[in-house]
Coordinates of C-alpha atoms and ligand atoms in Angstrom, one line a residue:
M5 CA -6.7 -49.2 -40.4
E6 CA -9.4 -49.1 -37.7
H7 CA -9.8 -45.6 -36.1
V8 CA -9.7 -45.7 -32.3
F9 CA -10.7 -42.5 -30.4
D10 CA -8.8 -41.8 -27.2
V11 CA -12.1 -41.1 -25.4
I12 CA -15.8 -41.6 -26.4
I13 CA -18.2 -39.6 -24.3
V14 CA -21.8 -40.9 -24.2
G15 CA -24.2 -37.9 -23.5
A16 CA -23.8 -34.2 -24.3
G17 CA -25.4 -32.7 -21.2
P18 CA -23.4 -30.4 -18.9
G19 CA -21.1 -33.3 -17.8
G20 CA -20.4 -34.8 -21.3
S21 CA -19.9 -31.4 -23.1
S22 CA -17.6 -30.1 -20.4
M23 CA -15.5 -33.2 -20.3
A24 CA -15.2 -33.1 -24.2
A25 CA -14.0 -29.5 -23.9
F26 CA -11.5 -30.2 -21.1
L27 CA -10.0 -33.2 -23.1
S28 CA -10.0 -31.7 -26.6
R29 CA -8.2 -28.6 -25.3
S30 CA -5.4 -30.9 -24.2
G31 CA -5.2 -32.6 -27.6
V32 CA -7.1 -35.8 -26.7
S33 CA -9.1 -37.2 -29.6
T34 CA -12.6 -37.1 -28.3
L35 CA -15.9 -38.3 -29.8
L36 CA -19.1 -36.8 -28.1
L37 CA -22.3 -38.8 -28.8
D38 CA -25.9 -37.8 -27.9
K39 CA -29.2 -39.4 -28.8
A40 CA -30.8 -36.0 -29.2
C41 CA -30.3 -33.3 -31.8
F42 CA -29.4 -29.9 -30.3
P43 CA -30.8 -27.6 -29.1
R44 CA -32.9 -30.0 -27.1
D45 CA -35.0 -29.7 -23.9
K46 CA -34.1 -31.4 -20.6
V47 CA -36.5 -31.6 -17.7
C48 CA -34.8 -29.4 -15.1
G49 CA -35.4 -26.4 -12.9
D50 CA -33.0 -24.4 -15.0
G51 CA -31.5 -22.9 -11.9
L52 CA -27.8 -22.1 -12.0
T53 CA -26.6 -22.2 -8.4
P54 CA -23.6 -20.0 -7.3
K55 CA -21.5 -23.2 -7.6
A56 CA -22.8 -23.9 -11.1
I57 CA -21.9 -20.3 -12.1
Y58 CA -18.4 -20.8 -10.7
W59 CA -17.9 -24.0 -12.7
L60 CA -19.3 -22.4 -15.9
D61 CA -16.7 -19.6 -15.4
F62 CA -14.0 -22.3 -15.0
L63 CA -15.2 -23.8 -18.3
G64 CA -15.0 -20.4 -20.0
C65 CA -18.8 -20.2 -20.8
V66 CA -20.1 -17.9 -18.0
N67 CA -20.3 -14.7 -20.1
E68 CA -22.4 -16.3 -22.8
V69 CA -24.6 -17.9 -20.1
L70 CA -25.1 -14.6 -18.2
N71 CA -25.8 -12.7 -21.5
Q72 CA -28.5 -15.2 -22.5
S73 CA -30.1 -15.3 -19.0
N74 CA -32.8 -12.8 -18.2
S75 CA -32.6 -13.2 -14.4
Y76 CA -30.5 -12.3 -11.4
C77 CA -31.5 -13.4 -7.8
T78 CA -29.7 -12.8 -4.6
Q79 CA -32.5 -14.1 -2.4
G80 CA -35.3 -16.6 -2.3
D81 CA -38.8 -16.7 -0.7
I82 CA -39.9 -19.6 1.3
F83 CA -43.6 -20.6 1.8
V84 CA -44.9 -23.2 4.2
N85 CA -48.4 -24.5 3.9
G86 CA -49.2 -21.5 1.7
E87 CA -47.9 -18.9 4.1
H88 CA -44.8 -16.8 3.3
V89 CA -42.4 -17.4 6.1
L90 CA -39.1 -16.1 5.0
T91 CA -37.0 -14.2 2.4
G92 CA -33.6 -15.7 2.7
K93 CA -30.5 -14.2 1.1
F94 CA -27.6 -16.0 -0.7
P95 CA -24.5 -15.7 1.4
Q96 CA -22.1 -13.1 0.1
N97 CA -18.3 -13.1 0.5
T98 CA -17.7 -16.8 -0.1
S99 CA -15.5 -18.3 -2.8
Y100 CA -18.7 -18.5 -5.0
P101 CA -20.8 -15.8 -6.6
G102 CA -23.5 -14.4 -4.3
F103 CA -26.3 -14.9 -6.8
S104 CA -28.2 -17.4 -8.9
V105 CA -29.6 -17.1 -12.5
F106 CA -31.9 -19.3 -14.6
L107 CA -31.3 -20.4 -18.2
E108 CA -33.4 -22.9 -20.1
R109 CA -31.5 -26.1 -20.6
R110 CA -32.3 -25.9 -24.3
K111 CA -30.0 -22.8 -24.3
L112 CA -27.5 -23.8 -21.7
D113 CA -26.7 -27.2 -23.1
H114 CA -26.4 -25.8 -26.6
I115 CA -23.8 -23.3 -25.4
L116 CA -21.9 -26.1 -23.8
V117 CA -22.0 -28.3 -26.8
R118 CA -20.8 -25.5 -29.1
N119 CA -18.0 -24.9 -26.6
A120 CA -17.0 -28.6 -26.8
I121 CA -17.0 -28.4 -30.7
S122 CA -15.0 -25.2 -30.8
S123 CA -12.5 -26.8 -28.4
G124 CA -11.9 -29.6 -31.0
A125 CA -14.3 -32.4 -30.0
L126 CA -16.1 -34.4 -32.7
F127 CA -19.8 -34.3 -32.0
R128 CA -22.3 -36.8 -33.4
P129 CA -25.9 -35.7 -32.5
G130 CA -28.9 -38.1 -33.1
S131 CA -26.7 -41.1 -32.0
R132 CA -28.3 -43.3 -29.4
V133 CA -25.8 -45.7 -27.8
K134 CA -27.3 -49.2 -27.6
K135 CA -24.5 -51.4 -26.3
L136 CA -20.9 -51.4 -25.1
Q137 CA -18.6 -54.3 -26.0
W138 CA -15.2 -54.7 -24.3
A139 CA -12.5 -55.6 -26.9
H140 CA -8.8 -56.3 -26.2
N141 CA -7.5 -52.8 -26.9
G142 CA -10.7 -50.7 -26.4
I143 CA -14.4 -50.6 -26.1
L144 CA -16.8 -50.9 -29.1
V145 CA -19.7 -48.5 -28.8
E146 CA -22.7 -49.6 -30.8
V147 CA -24.9 -46.7 -31.9
E148 CA -28.2 -46.3 -33.6
S149 CA -28.3 -43.3 -35.9
D150 CA -31.0 -42.5 -38.5
N151 CA -32.1 -46.2 -38.4
T152 CA -28.6 -47.4 -39.2
H153 CA -26.2 -49.1 -36.8
V154 CA -22.7 -47.6 -36.5
C155 CA -19.8 -48.8 -34.3
Y156 CA -17.1 -46.6 -32.8
K157 CA -14.1 -47.7 -30.9
G158 CA -12.5 -45.9 -27.9
K159 CA -9.7 -46.6 -25.5
L160 CA -11.9 -45.1 -22.8
V161 CA -15.7 -44.5 -22.5
I162 CA -17.2 -41.9 -20.3
G163 CA -20.8 -42.4 -19.2
A164 CA -22.3 -38.9 -19.1
D165 CA -25.7 -40.1 -20.2
G166 CA -27.8 -39.0 -17.3
A167 CA -30.0 -40.6 -14.6
N168 CA -31.0 -43.6 -16.8
S169 CA -27.5 -44.2 -17.9
I170 CA -26.9 -47.2 -20.3
V171 CA -23.2 -47.0 -19.5
S172 CA -23.8 -47.3 -15.8
R173 CA -26.0 -50.3 -16.4
A174 CA -23.4 -51.8 -18.6
I175 CA -20.8 -51.8 -15.8
G176 CA -23.3 -53.5 -13.4
N177 CA -25.0 -50.7 -11.5
K178 CA -28.7 -50.7 -10.8
I179 CA -30.9 -47.8 -11.7
L180 CA -33.5 -46.5 -9.2
N181 CA -31.9 -48.6 -6.4
G182 CA -32.0 -46.0 -3.6
T183 CA -33.3 -42.5 -2.7
T184 CA -34.5 -40.7 -5.8
A185 CA -36.4 -37.5 -6.5
V186 CA -39.1 -37.6 -9.2
S187 CA -40.3 -34.3 -10.6
V188 CA -42.8 -32.7 -12.9
R189 CA -41.9 -29.4 -14.5
G190 CA -43.8 -26.9 -16.7
Y191 CA -43.2 -23.5 -18.2
Y192 CA -45.6 -20.5 -17.9
K193 CA -45.5 -17.0 -19.3
G194 CA -47.2 -13.8 -17.9
V195 CA -46.4 -14.6 -14.3
D196 CA -47.4 -11.8 -12.0
V197 CA -44.1 -10.7 -10.4
D198 CA -42.1 -7.5 -10.8
R199 CA -38.6 -9.0 -11.1
S200 CA -36.8 -12.4 -11.3
Q201 CA -37.5 -14.5 -8.2
I202 CA -36.9 -17.8 -6.6
Q203 CA -39.8 -19.2 -4.6
L204 CA -39.8 -22.5 -2.7
Y205 CA -43.0 -24.1 -1.4
F206 CA -43.1 -26.7 1.4
N207 CA -46.5 -28.2 2.1
E208 CA -47.9 -31.2 4.0
R209 CA -49.8 -32.1 0.8
F210 CA -46.6 -32.9 -1.1
F211 CA -43.9 -33.6 1.5
P212 CA -41.3 -35.2 1.3
G213 CA -40.7 -32.8 -1.5
Y214 CA -41.0 -29.2 -2.5
G215 CA -42.4 -27.0 -5.2
W216 CA -40.4 -24.3 -7.0
V217 CA -41.1 -21.2 -9.0
F218 CA -38.1 -19.8 -10.8
V219 CA -39.3 -16.7 -12.7
D220 CA -37.3 -14.4 -14.9
N221 CA -37.6 -10.6 -15.4
D222 CA -40.1 -11.1 -18.2
G223 CA -42.5 -13.1 -16.1
K224 CA -41.5 -16.4 -17.7
A225 CA -41.4 -19.2 -15.1
N226 CA -40.1 -22.7 -14.7
I227 CA -42.5 -24.3 -12.2
G228 CA -42.1 -27.7 -10.8
I229 CA -42.6 -30.1 -7.9
G230 CA -40.1 -32.7 -6.7
Y231 CA -40.8 -35.7 -4.5
A232 CA -38.3 -38.0 -2.7
F233 CA -39.0 -41.7 -2.7
D234 CA -37.3 -45.1 -2.5
K235 CA -38.6 -48.7 -2.5
N236 CA -39.8 -48.5 1.1
F237 CA -41.6 -45.2 0.5
P238 CA -42.9 -45.5 -3.0
V239 CA -44.7 -42.5 -4.6
K240 CA -48.4 -43.3 -4.0
K241 CA -49.7 -40.0 -5.3
K242 CA -50.1 -39.2 -9.0
L243 CA -47.4 -36.6 -9.3
R244 CA -49.0 -34.8 -12.3
K245 CA -52.2 -34.4 -10.2
V246 CA -50.1 -33.0 -7.3
F247 CA -48.4 -30.6 -9.8
H248 CA -51.8 -29.3 -11.1
D249 CA -53.0 -29.0 -7.6
F250 CA -49.9 -27.0 -6.6
V251 CA -50.3 -24.7 -9.6
S252 CA -54.0 -24.1 -9.1
R253 CA -54.0 -23.7 -5.3
D254 CA -50.6 -22.5 -4.1
L255 CA -49.8 -20.4 -7.2
K256 CA -53.4 -19.1 -7.9
K257 CA -52.4 -15.5 -7.3
I258 CA -49.2 -15.2 -9.3
L259 CA -50.6 -17.3 -12.2
K260 CA -53.9 -15.4 -12.5
H261 CA -52.9 -13.9 -15.9
A262 CA -50.4 -16.6 -16.8
E263 CA -50.5 -19.0 -19.7
A264 CA -48.9 -22.5 -19.7
I265 CA -46.3 -23.1 -22.4
G266 CA -46.5 -26.7 -23.6
I267 CA -47.2 -29.8 -21.5
P268 CA -45.5 -30.4 -18.1
K269 CA -42.8 -33.1 -18.3
A270 CA -41.5 -35.6 -15.7
G271 CA -37.9 -36.4 -14.8
W272 CA -35.9 -37.9 -12.0
T273 CA -32.5 -37.7 -10.3
S274 CA -31.1 -40.3 -8.0
F275 CA -28.9 -39.6 -4.9
Y276 CA -27.6 -43.0 -3.8
K277 CA -24.0 -44.1 -4.4
P278 CA -23.8 -46.5 -7.4
R279 CA -21.9 -49.7 -6.8
S280 CA -19.1 -48.2 -8.8
M281 CA -18.2 -45.0 -10.6
V282 CA -15.5 -46.8 -12.7
A283 CA -14.8 -50.1 -14.4
S284 CA -12.2 -51.3 -16.9
R285 CA -12.0 -48.5 -19.6
V286 CA -15.1 -46.7 -18.1
M287 CA -15.8 -43.7 -15.9
L288 CA -19.2 -42.3 -15.0
I289 CA -19.7 -38.5 -14.4
G290 CA -22.7 -36.3 -13.5
D291 CA -26.1 -37.8 -13.2
A292 CA -24.9 -41.1 -14.6
A293 CA -23.0 -41.5 -11.3
N294 CA -25.9 -40.0 -9.2
L295 CA -23.7 -37.0 -8.2
A296 CA -26.4 -34.3 -7.8
D297 CA -26.5 -32.5 -4.4
P298 CA -28.9 -34.3 -2.1
V299 CA -29.6 -31.1 -0.2
N300 CA -31.0 -29.0 -3.1
G301 CA -31.2 -31.4 -6.0
G302 CA -28.9 -29.3 -8.2
G303 CA -26.6 -31.3 -10.4
I304 CA -25.2 -29.0 -13.1
H305 CA -22.2 -28.0 -11.0
S306 CA -21.4 -31.5 -10.0
A307 CA -21.6 -32.7 -13.6
I308 CA -19.0 -30.1 -14.6
E309 CA -16.8 -30.6 -11.5
S310 CA -16.8 -34.4 -12.0
A311 CA -16.0 -33.9 -15.7
H312 CA -13.0 -31.9 -14.7
L313 CA -11.7 -34.5 -12.3
A314 CA -12.4 -37.4 -14.7
A315 CA -10.6 -35.5 -17.5
Q316 CA -7.5 -35.3 -15.4
V317 CA -7.5 -39.0 -14.7
A318 CA -8.3 -39.8 -18.4
M319 CA -5.3 -37.9 -19.5
Q320 CA -3.1 -39.7 -17.0
A321 CA -4.5 -43.1 -18.2
I322 CA -3.8 -42.2 -21.8
A323 CA -0.2 -41.1 -20.9
F324 CA 0.4 -44.4 -19.0
G325 CA -1.6 -46.5 -21.4
D326 CA -3.4 -48.0 -18.3
F327 CA -7.2 -48.1 -18.5
S328 CA -7.7 -50.7 -15.8
S329 CA -10.3 -50.1 -13.1
G330 CA -7.4 -50.1 -10.6
F331 CA -6.0 -47.0 -12.3
L332 CA -9.3 -45.3 -13.1
C333 CA -10.4 -45.6 -9.5
R334 CA -8.1 -42.6 -8.8
Y335 CA -11.1 -40.6 -10.2
E336 CA -13.5 -42.1 -7.6
S337 CA -11.0 -41.5 -4.8
L338 CA -10.5 -37.8 -5.9
W339 CA -14.2 -37.3 -6.0
N340 CA -14.7 -38.9 -2.6
E341 CA -11.9 -36.9 -1.1
R342 CA -13.6 -33.7 -2.2
T343 CA -17.2 -34.5 -1.5
E344 CA -17.8 -37.6 0.6
M345 CA -18.5 -35.9 3.9
D346 CA -20.8 -33.4 2.3
W347 CA -22.6 -36.0 0.2
R348 CA -23.0 -38.3 3.3
T349 CA -24.4 -35.4 5.3
G350 CA -26.8 -34.3 2.5
E351 CA -27.9 -37.9 1.9
L352 CA -28.5 -38.5 5.6
L353 CA -30.7 -35.3 5.7
L354 CA -32.6 -36.5 2.6
S355 CA -33.0 -40.0 4.0
I356 CA -34.5 -38.5 7.2
A357 CA -36.8 -36.3 5.2
K358 CA -38.1 -39.0 2.9
N359 CA -40.3 -40.7 5.5
P360 CA -43.8 -39.3 4.7
N361 CA -45.1 -40.5 8.0
L362 CA -43.3 -37.6 9.7
R363 CA -44.4 -34.9 7.4
E364 CA -46.2 -32.7 10.0
V365 CA -43.1 -32.8 12.2
Y366 CA -40.9 -31.7 9.4
I367 CA -43.2 -29.0 8.2
S368 CA -43.4 -27.6 11.8
L369 CA -39.6 -27.8 12.0
I370 CA -39.2 -25.8 8.7
K371 CA -41.5 -23.2 10.1
A372 CA -39.6 -22.9 13.4
V373 CA -36.3 -22.7 11.6
A374 CA -37.6 -20.0 9.3
K375 CA -38.6 -18.0 12.4
M376 CA -35.2 -18.4 14.0
I377 CA -33.5 -17.3 10.8
K378 CA -35.5 -14.1 10.7
E379 CA -34.1 -13.2 14.2
N380 CA -30.6 -14.2 13.4
P381 CA -28.6 -13.2 10.3
R382 CA -25.7 -15.5 11.1
F383 CA -28.0 -18.5 11.2
E384 CA -29.5 -17.2 7.9
Q385 CA -26.1 -17.1 6.3
F386 CA -25.3 -20.6 7.6
L387 CA -28.5 -22.3 6.4
G388 CA -28.6 -20.2 3.2
G389 CA -25.1 -21.3 2.5
I390 CA -25.9 -25.0 3.1
F391 CA -29.1 -25.0 1.0
S392 CA -27.5 -23.1 -1.9
G393 CA -24.5 -25.4 -1.8
V394 CA -21.8 -22.6 -1.3
M395 CA -21.1 -23.9 2.2
P396 CA -20.1 -27.5 2.8
A397 CA -23.1 -29.6 4.1
R398 CA -20.7 -31.2 6.6
K399 CA -20.9 -28.0 8.6
C400 CA -24.4 -29.2 9.7
I401 CA -22.7 -31.9 11.8
C402 CA -19.7 -29.9 13.0
P403 CA -20.4 -29.0 16.7
F404 CA -18.2 -25.9 16.5
S405 CA -19.9 -24.5 13.4
L406 CA -23.3 -25.2 14.9
L407 CA -22.4 -23.6 18.2
D408 CA -21.0 -20.6 16.3
V409 CA -24.3 -19.9 14.5
T410 CA -27.1 -21.2 16.7
P411 CA -28.8 -18.5 18.6
L412 CA -28.2 -18.8 22.3
D413 CA -30.9 -16.4 23.4
P414 CA -33.8 -18.6 24.8
R415 CA -36.3 -16.0 23.7
I416 CA -35.5 -16.7 20.1
W417 CA -36.1 -20.4 20.6
L418 CA -39.3 -19.7 22.4
S419 CA -40.6 -17.4 19.7
A420 CA -39.7 -20.1 17.1
L421 CA -42.0 -22.5 18.9
V422 CA -45.0 -20.4 19.4
S423 CA -47.2 -19.1 16.6
S424 CA -47.2 -15.3 17.4
P425 CA -44.8 -13.0 19.2
N426 CA -47.2 -12.3 22.1
P427 CA -49.3 -15.3 22.3
K428 CA -52.6 -15.3 24.3
P429 CA -53.1 -18.2 26.7
L430 CA -56.0 -19.5 24.5
A431 CA -53.8 -19.4 21.3
L432 CA -51.1 -21.3 23.2
L433 CA -53.6 -23.9 24.3
E434 CA -54.8 -24.2 20.7
Q435 CA -51.2 -24.7 19.5
A436 CA -50.6 -27.3 22.2
V437 CA -53.7 -29.3 21.2
S438 CA -52.8 -29.1 17.5
A439 CA -49.2 -30.3 18.3
M440 CA -50.7 -33.2 20.3
Q441 CA -53.1 -34.1 17.4
N442 CA -50.1 -34.1 15.0
T443 CA -48.1 -36.3 17.3
L444 CA -51.0 -38.7 17.6
K445 CA -51.4 -38.9 13.8
T446 CA -47.7 -39.5 13.3
T447 CA -47.6 -42.2 16.0
V448 CA -50.6 -44.0 14.4
R449 CA -49.0 -43.9 11.0
I450 CA -45.7 -45.2 12.4
V451 CA -47.3 -48.0 14.4
S452 CA -49.5 -49.1 11.5
N453 CA -46.4 -49.6 9.4
P454 CA -43.9 -50.9 11.9
M455 CA -41.5 -52.9 9.7
V456 CA -41.0 -50.1 7.1
N457 CA -40.4 -47.5 9.9
L458 CA -38.1 -49.9 11.8
Y459 CA -36.1 -50.4 8.6
W460 CA -36.0 -46.7 8.1
G461 CA -34.8 -46.1 11.6
L462 CA -32.0 -48.7 11.1
E463 CA -31.1 -47.0 7.8
I464 CA -30.8 -43.6 9.5
L465 CA -28.7 -45.2 12.4
S466 CA -26.3 -46.9 10.0
K467 CA -25.9 -43.7 7.9
T468 CA -25.3 -41.6 11.0
L469 CA -22.7 -44.0 12.2
G470 CA -21.0 -44.1 8.8
L471 CA -21.0 -40.3 8.8
V472 CA -19.6 -40.0 12.3
G473 CA -16.8 -42.5 11.3
C474 CA -16.1 -40.6 8.2
Y475 CA -16.0 -37.3 10.2
A476 CA -13.7 -38.7 12.8
N477 CA -11.4 -40.1 10.1
H478 CA -11.4 -36.8 8.3
E479 CA -10.7 -34.8 11.4
M480 CA -7.9 -37.2 12.4
V481 CA -6.3 -36.9 9.0
S482 CA -6.5 -33.1 9.0
S483 CA -5.0 -33.0 12.6
V484 CA -2.2 -35.3 11.5
N485 CA -1.6 -33.0 8.5
V486 CA -1.5 -29.9 10.6
I487 CA 0.9 -31.5 13.1
T488 CA 3.2 -32.8 10.4
R489 CA 3.2 -29.5 8.6
G490 CA 4.0 -27.8 12.0
W491 CA 6.9 -30.2 12.6
T492 CA 8.3 -29.8 9.1
R493 CA 8.2 -26.0 9.4
S494 CA 9.9 -26.0 12.9
L495 CA 12.5 -28.5 11.6
E496 CA 13.2 -26.2 8.6
T497 CA 13.4 -23.2 10.9
T498 CA 15.8 -25.0 13.3
K499 CA 18.0 -26.1 10.3
A500 CA 18.0 -22.5 9.0
L501 CA 19.2 -21.2 12.4
Ligands
FAD602 C1 -37.0 -31.9 -12.5 C2 -35.5 -31.6 -12.3 C3 -35.1 -30.3 -11.9 C4 -33.7 -30.1 -11.8 N1 -33.4 -28.8 -11.5 C5 -32.1 -28.5 -11.4 C6 -31.7 -27.1 -11.2 O1 -32.5 -26.2 -11.1 N2 -30.4 -26.8 -11.1 C7 -29.4 -27.8 -11.2 O2 -28.2 -27.5 -11.1 N3 -29.8 -29.1 -11.4 C8 -31.1 -29.5 -11.5 N4 -31.4 -30.8 -11.8 C9 -30.4 -31.8 -11.9 C10 -29.7 -31.6 -13.3 O3 -30.7 -31.6 -14.3 C11 -28.8 -32.8 -13.6 O4 -28.0 -33.0 -12.4 C12 -27.9 -32.4 -14.8 O5 -28.6 -32.3 -15.9 C13 -26.8 -33.5 -14.9 O6 -26.1 -33.3 -16.1 P1 -25.5 -34.6 -16.9 O7 -24.7 -34.0 -18.0 O8 -24.9 -35.5 -16.0 O9 -26.8 -35.4 -17.5 P2 -27.9 -34.9 -18.4 O10 -28.1 -33.4 -18.4 O11 -29.1 -35.7 -18.1 O12 -27.4 -35.2 -19.9 C14 -27.4 -36.6 -20.3 C15 -27.4 -36.6 -21.9 O13 -27.2 -37.9 -22.3 C16 -28.0 -38.2 -23.4 N5 -28.2 -39.6 -23.5 C17 -29.0 -40.3 -22.6 N6 -29.0 -41.6 -23.0 C18 -28.2 -41.7 -24.1 C19 -27.9 -42.8 -25.0 N7 -28.2 -44.0 -24.7 N8 -27.1 -42.5 -26.0 C20 -26.7 -41.2 -26.3 N9 -27.0 -40.2 -25.5 C21 -27.8 -40.4 -24.4 C22 -29.2 -37.3 -23.2 O14 -29.9 -37.0 -24.4 C23 -28.6 -36.1 -22.5 O15 -28.3 -35.1 -23.5 C24 -32.8 -31.1 -11.9 C25 -33.2 -32.4 -12.3 C26 -34.5 -32.6 -12.4 C27 -35.0 -34.0 -12.8

């Protein structure tokens, strides 16, 4: 008799392996497929954010990850146009750990695959999925393995196959159809630092994007550069050249005695919502559904979190024998309930930042904000929390949260705008002239490309309105919940009396 798996998972990255572990532990027959043989490399910053550490703990893998990592960071250094402007700390006392570590994906993903296997999943490495075919009681998954074609059947298929997902395409989504970040990443050894560090570099030369240096206690670094683009703002620069330029100019000092390991590789992550995260007998998780955080680009935590939610819905679908898109869309609703406001806020910020015509404005803004943070620890906690992902991004648009943390002392605002604490009149004049020059440059760029910038303006407007609508709806629902809970409690008290 034909063997039918309950669930076939395509892709054994953090999303696929976690989902395989969650399902297998509950006795669901699970087949995990990956085109690669493990351990394998994956282009990534290798940074495990506090949220990722939280989810690895939930999965039961955090001890092994921390044991294999040779880093521990509670702060990060920010550089703007080559100048160090800030050392910002990760917020402490939140529901997430107050630190971050790095672990090469070759090691991390291998830990997670082993965890899936020991939980009971059947793993088939070296199996490239070529095609999905919907049959009356399942999906046929056609696989190429060792130059032979194999076919597996599953009641449900999970697309966990990353940014270029074949499963996502099979259900009608388009790849590279919105805001995306393309990156180049390389490894170096012998980096001149005395302990593990996070360094982030913002520079007019490669904005809208940033460079990163994640270096461990042995001086081994993951160095990369990421750049946001979409069809209206295509990447015009040769990213590998920008990367080499970044390494040789901005990192000259710390890489003086360093040596490159291998050749830098390119990768991408998209941040727009796909047309659908589910279809009949299919759910998408992690990068296959573009779920990475638009604020910091991290997607390991969301791959595991989405796997957890999808596993719950998969088990319900198996119990009810209902694999229709109508049933599976519970997963999309659950995900949206948890993240929609934060995702919309982050995506709006990224959409604002992706316009390269405004790069000087943004760079000045980052500099000014860094200065304000230095003067105000509450503001530092707030922005550090948003950027590291431990604080919901929606707080950026909540007037009460903003009022609570924004410095009210006008001297702090003034010092953020001027270049030195006690500026001389001539220096002030120079600054004013430079600001005017930048405004002129920006205006010329905007006017010389009116349609693209108009379209961008409309995009920002529609996203802002969408976010405001979502915020109002969310606030209304929470207020109604609070009122109903209050009523219920007072009714219960009255009854008890
Ligand atoms: C340059 C860069 C830097 C990043 N830095 C960070 C960071 O520091 N921290 C962070 O949290 N996130 C980072 N991210 C994002 C992070 O890498 C992803 O969000 C995360 O890997 C998503 O996990 P996933 O399991 O969904 O997909 P992936 O990790 O991409 O795994 C997909 C798996 O599917 C397999 N696969 C693909 N196609 C097929 C097929 N046809 N058949 C079978 N198998 C297939 C692949 O081999 C792969 O193993 C970065 C991304 C990039 C591009």
